[in-house]
Amino acid sequence: QDQPLEIALIRLQQAAGVSLVFSPDLLPRGVRVSCPCARATVAQALERMLDGTGLDFVSRGSLIAIVPIGDEVDEPHQGALGGRVVDADAGDPIPNALVRLADGRAALTSRNGSFFFRALAPGRHALGVTALGWIQGSLHEVDITEGDTSRVRLTLFRDVIPLPELLIEPGTFGLLEDVPPGTATAVTREETQILPQLGEDVFRAMKSLPGVTSGDISTRLTIRGGGDREVLVRLDGLELYRPYHVMDWDGALGIVDINVLGGVEVLTGGFGVEHGDRMAGVLDMTSRRPEGEAKTTLGLSVSNMTAISRGTFEGARGAWLFSVRRGFLDLLMDVANEGRRLSPEYHDIFGKVSYELGSSHRLSARFLLAGDGFLLRNSELVDLDEVDFESDWNSRYGWLTWEAFPGPMVSVKTMGWFGELDRRRGGTIGDASDTPFRISVSDRRDFSSVGLRSELTIRASDWALFSLGAEGKRLEAGYEYLHRTWSPYVTPGNTRGVREDTLSVVQDPTGSELSGFGALRARPGRNWVVEAGLRYDQISHTDDRDFAPRVTATYEVSPRTNLRISLGRYFQSHGLHELDVGDGETVYSPSEESRQLAFGLDHRFPGGVGLRLEAYSRTLSARRPMFLNVEQDLKVFPEAAGDRIRLDPDRGRSRGIEMLLERKSGARWAWAASYVLASAEDRVAGSWIPRGFDQRHAVTLQTIFNPSREWTFSMEWRFHTGWPATSWSWTVRPLDDGWNVWTQEVGPLRTLRLPAYHRLDIRIAREALLSGGQLQLFLDLFNVYNRNNLASWDYSGSYENGELTVRRLNGQEFLPFLPTFGLRYEF
């Protein structure tokens, strides 16, 4: 209240925990400000404080600089100096460069590289300029004339970027803000909040990335043709097993709330040896780092309610973050008097506490709890005569992390953890028109893991970086599975009968996994960086000994263009928890192997437009048996259905070219466009068969428009070629007693294609500053033009007058036009 502007800015910096940089000489003299900003955002507070002062602010990441709006000379008998700092090679502006005068005054350059000094005495002045990642400029001298503004253009040459901050893997994308150095952010936190998205889910936010595929309902991701089991999912360094809610609806939601995440690194290409036992990709999530005063966020959407609280203590040496999310689809079903027939329920809780033990040690403790319940009884959602199904899923994780920095060039990170998963599923279904016409299942599974992991990083010099790591796990699993089926059959005497089949599996396997890796990152030339590494995995329950050498490299063609390449071997073991006991699988298979080659090119055009091109080739061998349902519909008990088949591929391959063009630096408009040409196939009995999510062509278009600070309009349009489909038909055998026996016949596997998929989604978002905090409201319109996108075909047969007629009909359909809404309130 009525404070000098400089004091108000300092207090804002302390309260919000941001890096606020300004020169006191820039501030107009005698200006005092008032700002009831305790519940405002930093941007709103700065707008109020700087209103009418001739100053503005620019931000990049967590750094905020106060800069002048104009360049008029308003001091008598004095002059001014304005100028720009640019790239000596390309001429691009360099933001956040520090320009210093010999008298000690300094200023940070704005987004367009400009800076300005007022009230300079006439005469010759010396100034220098520095910027992170650029060679320090030599001192310049400029003459200041009384009553005039002098102009100067300063140039910097790009410096050698430190090895730890270099991105060398192709196919790397960053989401949110806290991503590894050098990683370009493909989707910011603001974009996740203003782009249309069903369920506010981190897995769904990835679907706009090139090479990432999934259905409308499911969040289980396919990366470059590899299924979700081929993707490593980690949270703060811990591997998460089956990290999905509502698994009986194909995993409709992830178990980690996107609002607790600070950053997500997505690796779709060749990743380094620190990541192992996966072939397709890595989803590495990092929880938010609380800063400043305590904050609470409340969220509400059509599917769930969320509450998040975060803050610091002990002078910011300690930090805490807690999140609770509860789905209420079951409550909506109760209101609609459907709770006894359909009741999906889910929840998850995440907590983290970290503390700085001096300047060289940090200790963190985390936990994650997630649970699901699902009930389905004689609902119209499934076309069955009888349904009585219940399931219960639970996941529990706890882990401790110790980070040590014994020297400026050495860091050690050690983590110990435990994790538990349990699943209970059972019930009966009946359908007189299908085979088998009755199925009964009881399925109980448990899995636990305990482990220790440690990583050591040594920066030997500016030209060499070593990393070493080791990990050990102890695993236990339990399977108690029983299913019974009743199917019609015809005896040799041409009479009808009913066959009862039973499958029972009871196993309690145990195992251990030992892993180690080492890598050397070096700079053989100024523009070259190469990393070579070797990984070793020993799996006891499969008796695997896997050596995986990998090489990645980047070459800086120019300050605007980088080339990247990766080559390596990748193995994936048969997880102790992954036995398909419902399909009669009781023996673990050897590790699958993938050999991958990937190329990447990044180029920045003038005007903030970026281009990414990726080309890749994956060859797979030692493939595991695959079980699938020909009809491709979601089923209550898919493992016991009559259309279940087994495939035994001996090889596989995935190839593709991906392009991403985007411009996200505009103040009012931002856009992105991607195109993918790809194929993913398996060789079965000598024939190449497309994988289930194989889509030759895929296009994604995004647009964001900000007409004002309060309103945002966004659009996303997706297109991809229809997924593979298998034809099937019916044959009829008349019996002597007048009855007919219907038999399903399967055509050539995946030789058909479903119609092309395309969909337009729109979000309208409104932000409002309330007395107590910040409120965001949004309205989503999914599938605006109500495209009838198919997930499968169905075949209907009729037998009349001794003639069989089979017609192909639409089977399962994806989302129709669907409006939803939600809100988020932070205070």
PDB file of C-alpha atoms in Angstrom, residues 159 452 778:
ATOM      1  CA  ASP A 159      29.084 -20.579 -27.455  1.00  0.00           C
ATOM      2  CA  LEU A 452      17.143 -50.012  -5.239  1.00  0.00           C
ATOM      3  CA  PHE A 778     -13.893 -24.137 -20.003  1.00  0.00           C
TER       4      PHE A 778
END
